[in-house]
Short mmCIF file of C-alpha atoms and ligand atoms in Angstrom, two decimals:
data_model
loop_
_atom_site.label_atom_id
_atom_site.label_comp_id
_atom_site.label_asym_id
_atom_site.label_seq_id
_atom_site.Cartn_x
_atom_site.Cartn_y
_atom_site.Cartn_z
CA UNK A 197 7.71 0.60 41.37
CA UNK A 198 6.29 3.47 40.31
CA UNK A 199 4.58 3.86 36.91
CA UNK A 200 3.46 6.65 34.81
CA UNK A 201 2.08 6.97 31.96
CA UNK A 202 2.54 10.04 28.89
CA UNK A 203 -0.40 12.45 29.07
CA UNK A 204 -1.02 11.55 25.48
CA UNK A 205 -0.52 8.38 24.28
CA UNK A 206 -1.74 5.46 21.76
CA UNK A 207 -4.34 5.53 19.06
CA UNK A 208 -4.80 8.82 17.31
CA UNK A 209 -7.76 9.95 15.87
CA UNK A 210 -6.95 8.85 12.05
CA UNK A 211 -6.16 5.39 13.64
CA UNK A 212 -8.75 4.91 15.33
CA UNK A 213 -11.05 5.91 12.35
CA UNK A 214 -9.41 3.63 9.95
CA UNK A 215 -9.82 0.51 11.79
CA UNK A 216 -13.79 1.50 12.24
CA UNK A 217 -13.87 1.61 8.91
CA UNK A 218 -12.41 -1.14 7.98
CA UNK A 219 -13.85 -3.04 10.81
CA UNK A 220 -17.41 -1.64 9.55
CA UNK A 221 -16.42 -2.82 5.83
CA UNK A 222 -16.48 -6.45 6.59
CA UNK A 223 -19.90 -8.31 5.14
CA UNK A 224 -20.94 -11.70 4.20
CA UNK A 225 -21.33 -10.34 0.71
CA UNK A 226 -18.11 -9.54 -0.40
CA UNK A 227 -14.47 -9.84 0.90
CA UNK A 228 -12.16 -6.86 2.62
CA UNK A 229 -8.62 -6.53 2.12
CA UNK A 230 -6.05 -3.45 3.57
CA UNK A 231 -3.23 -2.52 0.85
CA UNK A 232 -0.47 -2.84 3.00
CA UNK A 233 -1.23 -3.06 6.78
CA UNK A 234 -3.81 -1.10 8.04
CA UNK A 235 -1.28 0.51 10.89
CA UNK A 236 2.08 -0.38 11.64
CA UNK A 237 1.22 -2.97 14.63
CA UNK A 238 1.52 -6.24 13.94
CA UNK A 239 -0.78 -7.77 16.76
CA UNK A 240 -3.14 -5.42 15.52
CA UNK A 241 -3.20 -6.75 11.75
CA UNK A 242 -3.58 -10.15 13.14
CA UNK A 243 -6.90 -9.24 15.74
CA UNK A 244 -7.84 -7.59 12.08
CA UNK A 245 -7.46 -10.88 10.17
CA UNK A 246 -9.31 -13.26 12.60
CA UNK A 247 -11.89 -10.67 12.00
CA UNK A 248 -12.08 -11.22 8.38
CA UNK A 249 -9.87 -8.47 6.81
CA UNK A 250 -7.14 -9.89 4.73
CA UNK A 251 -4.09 -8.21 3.57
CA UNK A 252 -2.80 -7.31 0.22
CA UNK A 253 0.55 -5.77 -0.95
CA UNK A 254 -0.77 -5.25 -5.25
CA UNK A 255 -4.22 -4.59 -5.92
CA UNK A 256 -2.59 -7.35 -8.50
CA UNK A 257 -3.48 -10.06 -5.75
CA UNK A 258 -6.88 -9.51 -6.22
CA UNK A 259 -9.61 -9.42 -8.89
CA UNK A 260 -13.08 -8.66 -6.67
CA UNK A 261 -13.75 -7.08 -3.15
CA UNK A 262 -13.06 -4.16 -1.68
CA UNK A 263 -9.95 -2.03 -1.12
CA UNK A 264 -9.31 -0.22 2.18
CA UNK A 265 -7.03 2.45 1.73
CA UNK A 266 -5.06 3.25 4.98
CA UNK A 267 -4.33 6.26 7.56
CA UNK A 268 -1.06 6.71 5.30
CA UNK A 269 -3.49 7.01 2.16
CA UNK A 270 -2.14 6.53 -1.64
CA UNK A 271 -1.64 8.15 -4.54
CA UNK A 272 -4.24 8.72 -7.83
CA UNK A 273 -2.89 6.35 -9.77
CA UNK A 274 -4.38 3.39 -6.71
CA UNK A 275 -7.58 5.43 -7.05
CA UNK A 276 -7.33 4.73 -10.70
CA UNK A 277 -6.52 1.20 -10.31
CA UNK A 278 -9.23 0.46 -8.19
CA UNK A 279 -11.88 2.48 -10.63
CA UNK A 280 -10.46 0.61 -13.22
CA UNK A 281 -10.88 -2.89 -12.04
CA UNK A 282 -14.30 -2.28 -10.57
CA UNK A 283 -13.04 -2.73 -6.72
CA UNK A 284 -14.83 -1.82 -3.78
CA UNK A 285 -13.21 1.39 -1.76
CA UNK A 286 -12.69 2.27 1.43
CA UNK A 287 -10.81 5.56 2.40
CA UNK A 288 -9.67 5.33 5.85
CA UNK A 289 -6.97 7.59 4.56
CA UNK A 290 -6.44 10.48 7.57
CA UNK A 291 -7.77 13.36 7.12
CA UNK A 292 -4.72 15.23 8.25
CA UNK A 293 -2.61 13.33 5.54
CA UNK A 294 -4.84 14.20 2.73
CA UNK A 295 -4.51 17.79 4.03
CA UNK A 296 -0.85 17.55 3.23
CA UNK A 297 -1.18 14.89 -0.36
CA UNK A 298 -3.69 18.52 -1.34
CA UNK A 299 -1.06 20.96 0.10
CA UNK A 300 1.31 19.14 -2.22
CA UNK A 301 -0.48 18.99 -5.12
CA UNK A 302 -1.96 22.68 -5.11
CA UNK A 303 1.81 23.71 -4.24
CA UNK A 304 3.04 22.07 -7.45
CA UNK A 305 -0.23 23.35 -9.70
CA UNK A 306 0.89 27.10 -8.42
CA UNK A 307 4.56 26.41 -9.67
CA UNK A 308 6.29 25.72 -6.99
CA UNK A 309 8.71 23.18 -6.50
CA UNK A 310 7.75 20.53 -3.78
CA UNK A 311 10.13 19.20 -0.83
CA UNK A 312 8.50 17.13 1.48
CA UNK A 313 10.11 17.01 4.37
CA UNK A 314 9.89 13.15 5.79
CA UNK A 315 11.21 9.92 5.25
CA UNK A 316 10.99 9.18 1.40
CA UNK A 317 10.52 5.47 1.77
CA UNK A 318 7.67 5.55 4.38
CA UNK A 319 3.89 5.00 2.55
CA UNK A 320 2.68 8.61 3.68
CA UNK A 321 5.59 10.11 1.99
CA UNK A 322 5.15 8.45 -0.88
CA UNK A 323 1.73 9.19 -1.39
CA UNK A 324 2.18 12.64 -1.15
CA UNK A 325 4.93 12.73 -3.75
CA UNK A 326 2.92 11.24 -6.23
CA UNK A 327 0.12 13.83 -5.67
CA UNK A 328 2.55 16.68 -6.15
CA UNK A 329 3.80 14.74 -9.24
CA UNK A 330 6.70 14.48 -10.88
CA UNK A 331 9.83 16.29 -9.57
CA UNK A 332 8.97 16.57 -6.08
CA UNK A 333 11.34 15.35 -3.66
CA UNK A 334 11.83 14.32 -0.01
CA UNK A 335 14.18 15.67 2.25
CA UNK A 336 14.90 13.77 6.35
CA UNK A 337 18.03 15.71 7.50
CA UNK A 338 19.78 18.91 7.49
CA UNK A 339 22.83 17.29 5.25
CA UNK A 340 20.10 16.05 2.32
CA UNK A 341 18.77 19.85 2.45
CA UNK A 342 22.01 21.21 2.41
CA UNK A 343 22.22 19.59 -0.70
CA UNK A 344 19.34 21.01 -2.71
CA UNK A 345 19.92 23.45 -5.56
CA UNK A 346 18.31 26.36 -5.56
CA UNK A 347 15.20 26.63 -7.01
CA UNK A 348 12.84 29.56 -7.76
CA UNK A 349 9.74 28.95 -6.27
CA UNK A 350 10.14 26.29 -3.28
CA UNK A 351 7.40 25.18 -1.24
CA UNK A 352 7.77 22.44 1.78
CA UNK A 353 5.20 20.41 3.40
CA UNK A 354 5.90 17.66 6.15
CA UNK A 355 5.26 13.86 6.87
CA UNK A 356 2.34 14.54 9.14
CA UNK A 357 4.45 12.26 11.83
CA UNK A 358 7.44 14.13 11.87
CA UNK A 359 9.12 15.90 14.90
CA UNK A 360 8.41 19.85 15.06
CA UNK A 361 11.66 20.69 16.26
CA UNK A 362 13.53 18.91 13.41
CA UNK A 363 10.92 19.83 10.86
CA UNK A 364 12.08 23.76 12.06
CA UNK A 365 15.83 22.58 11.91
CA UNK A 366 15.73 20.92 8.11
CA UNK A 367 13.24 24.06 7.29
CA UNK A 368 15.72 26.64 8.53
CA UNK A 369 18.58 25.07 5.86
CA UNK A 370 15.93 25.68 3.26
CA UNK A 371 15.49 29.36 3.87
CA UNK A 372 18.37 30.59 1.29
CA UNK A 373 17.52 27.81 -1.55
CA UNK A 374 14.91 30.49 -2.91
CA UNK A 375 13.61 34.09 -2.68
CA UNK A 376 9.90 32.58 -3.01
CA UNK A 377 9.33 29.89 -0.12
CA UNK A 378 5.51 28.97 0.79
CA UNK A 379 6.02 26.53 4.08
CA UNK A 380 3.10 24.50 4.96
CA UNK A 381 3.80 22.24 8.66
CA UNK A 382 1.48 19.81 8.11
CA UNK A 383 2.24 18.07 11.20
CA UNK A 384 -0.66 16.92 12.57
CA UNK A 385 -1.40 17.62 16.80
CA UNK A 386 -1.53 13.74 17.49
CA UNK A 387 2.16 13.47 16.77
CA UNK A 388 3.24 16.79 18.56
CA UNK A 389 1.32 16.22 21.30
CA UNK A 390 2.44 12.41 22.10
CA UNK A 391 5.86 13.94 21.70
CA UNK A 392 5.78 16.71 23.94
CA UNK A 393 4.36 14.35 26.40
CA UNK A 394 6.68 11.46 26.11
CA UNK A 395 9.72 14.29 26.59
CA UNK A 396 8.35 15.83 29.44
CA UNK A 397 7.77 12.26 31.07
CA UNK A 398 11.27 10.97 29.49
CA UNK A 399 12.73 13.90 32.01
CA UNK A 400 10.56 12.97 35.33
CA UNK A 401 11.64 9.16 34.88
CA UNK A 402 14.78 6.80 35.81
CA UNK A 403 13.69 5.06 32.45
CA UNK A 404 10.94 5.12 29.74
CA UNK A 405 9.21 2.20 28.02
CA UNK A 406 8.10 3.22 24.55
CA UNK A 407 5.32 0.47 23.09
CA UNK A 408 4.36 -0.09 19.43
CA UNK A 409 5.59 -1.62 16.32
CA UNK A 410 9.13 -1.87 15.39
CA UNK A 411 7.69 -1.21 11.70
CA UNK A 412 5.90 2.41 13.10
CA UNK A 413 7.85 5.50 12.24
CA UNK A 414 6.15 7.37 14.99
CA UNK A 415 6.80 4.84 17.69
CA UNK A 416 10.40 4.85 16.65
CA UNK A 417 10.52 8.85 16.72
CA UNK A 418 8.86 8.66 20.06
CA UNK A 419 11.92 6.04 21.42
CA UNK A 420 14.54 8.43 20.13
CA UNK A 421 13.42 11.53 21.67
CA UNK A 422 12.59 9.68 24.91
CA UNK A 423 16.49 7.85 24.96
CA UNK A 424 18.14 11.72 24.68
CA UNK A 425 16.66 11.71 28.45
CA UNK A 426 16.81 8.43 29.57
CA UNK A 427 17.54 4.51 29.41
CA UNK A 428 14.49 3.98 26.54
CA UNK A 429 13.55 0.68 25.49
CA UNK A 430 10.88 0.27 22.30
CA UNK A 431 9.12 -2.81 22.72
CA UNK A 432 5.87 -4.37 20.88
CA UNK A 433 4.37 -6.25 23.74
CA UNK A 434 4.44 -6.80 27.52
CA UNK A 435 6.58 -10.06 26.69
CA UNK A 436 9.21 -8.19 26.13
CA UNK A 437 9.66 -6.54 29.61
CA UNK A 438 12.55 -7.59 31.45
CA UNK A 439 13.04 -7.87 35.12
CA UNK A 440 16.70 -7.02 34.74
CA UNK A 441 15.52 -3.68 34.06
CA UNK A 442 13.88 -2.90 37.07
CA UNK A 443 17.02 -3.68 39.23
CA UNK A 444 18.18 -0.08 40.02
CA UNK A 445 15.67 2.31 39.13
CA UNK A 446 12.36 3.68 40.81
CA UNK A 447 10.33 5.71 38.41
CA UNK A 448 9.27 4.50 35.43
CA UNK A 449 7.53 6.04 32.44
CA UNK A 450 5.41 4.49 30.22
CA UNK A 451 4.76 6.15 26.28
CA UNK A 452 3.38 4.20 23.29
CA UNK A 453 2.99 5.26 19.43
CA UNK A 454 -0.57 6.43 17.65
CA UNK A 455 -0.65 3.27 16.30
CA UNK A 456 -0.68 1.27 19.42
CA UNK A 457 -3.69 -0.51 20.64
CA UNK A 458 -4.95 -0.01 24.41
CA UNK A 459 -5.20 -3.33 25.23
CA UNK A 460 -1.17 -3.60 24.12
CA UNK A 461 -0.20 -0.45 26.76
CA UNK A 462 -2.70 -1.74 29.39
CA UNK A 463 -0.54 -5.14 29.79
CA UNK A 464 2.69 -3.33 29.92
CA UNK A 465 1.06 -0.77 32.48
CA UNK A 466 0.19 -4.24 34.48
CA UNK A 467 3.31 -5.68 34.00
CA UNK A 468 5.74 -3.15 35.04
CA UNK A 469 3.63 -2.15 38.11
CA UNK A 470 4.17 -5.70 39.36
CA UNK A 471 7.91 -5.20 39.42
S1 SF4 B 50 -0.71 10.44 13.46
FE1 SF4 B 50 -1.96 12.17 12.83
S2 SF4 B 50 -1.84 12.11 10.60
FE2 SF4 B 50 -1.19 10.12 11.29
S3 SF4 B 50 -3.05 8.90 11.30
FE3 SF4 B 50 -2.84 9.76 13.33
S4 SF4 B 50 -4.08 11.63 13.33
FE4 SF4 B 50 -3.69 11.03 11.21
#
């Protein structure tokens, strides 16, 4: 069998900083806990909790420690929270998505009148509503911006993990809705590049393997583009490969989200080249 993998794949930059810092967080003095998980990998949050980080949903669970904000980062009123019941921080939040949560917010303080374009009920997008405050909205297809009003000054910024080509598809609905449009793509290079990659593979292969968490927007992104070329499967782990797979193909391509560990893609790499 032969097995290659996507030019750019796995752990991004804002990944990889987040779990050194919250790895680096951990002390005998005082107890570390990620709101929400730290990245959308599941075997990842557990290596994280035999380490010592716990997991919270509320900073309600807890009344002492320290917070670690995530990659996806949050909005001020967490910052408050934490202030307010003398909590420990840690910002792992990526420096990309804070570009966009301060794109937002300076877009609203100038009057205009936010879209995000992104899913509304993934973390990032939700933190970057509530720093462009109240009326801002989220928009993920072409139908939802068909739907806007128009407005008088508009200005759109993007999830940070959405695809460039629909990012330019959703914008190019927006262009009538006003006569005073600021557009700021603040997709960051990690995503575009793994996605450029994982096409150009998708097209060179009999079938891809896309690797990551079910629960990871980007992985998922990366599957869908990959399955307009080819047979895709998205898995989580090399248990998951199946031999009946392999049957009638020769070339096969391997791909895996930002928030997918090495060790993760190296045992699918392993697995498949033993079929
Ligand atoms: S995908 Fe981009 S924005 Fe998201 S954490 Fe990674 S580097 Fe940051």
């Amino acid at each position: 069998m032969e097995v290659y993998l996507a030019e750019n794949l796995g752990f991004c930059y804002g990944v990889k900083r987040a779990i050194q810092l919250a790895e680096d967080s951990v002390s005998p003095d005082t107890c570390s806990y990620t709101l929400g998980s730290i990245i959308h990998n599941p075997q990842m949050v557990a290596r994280l909790a035999e380490e010592g980080i716990g997991k919270i949903e509320s900073l309600d669970e807890i009344q002492s420690g320290t917070v670690i904000v995530r990659s996806h980062g949050v909005g001020p009123h967490v910052y408050a929270k934490i202030e307010e019941k003398g909590l420990g921080l840690v910002d792992a939040t990526c420096p990309h998505v804070r570009k966009a949560q301060n794109a937002a917010k300076q877009l609203a303080d100038d009057g205009y009148q936010v879209v995000i374009v992104g899913d509304k009920n993934h973390p990032e997008v939700r933190s970057i509503l509530e720093w462009a405050g109240e009326g801002a909205v989220a928009v993920n297809t072409e139908e939802e911006a068909d739907a806007l009003p128009r407005y008088g000054r508009l200005g759109i910024v993007s999830q940070t993990t959405f695809s460039g080509a629909k990012f330019k598809k959703i914008v190019s609905k927006m262009l009538e809705r006003s006569s005073d449009i600021r557009i700021l793509r603040t997709i960051c290079t990690a995503t575009d590049q793994r996605q450029a990659a994982a096409v150009k593979l998708a097209g060179q292969v009999d079938m891809m393997i896309v690797v990551g968490g079910r629960n990871s927007a980007n992985t998922t992104k990366l599957a869908q583009l990959c399955q307009e070329k080819c047979k895709t499967y998205h898995i989580e782990t090399a248990d998951e490969v199946c031999d009946e797979w392999f049957a009638t193909i020769k070339k096969i391509g391997i791909t895996a989200g930002a928030s997918t560990p090495d060790w993760i893609i190296k045992e699918v790499y392993e697995k498949c080249q033993k079929k």
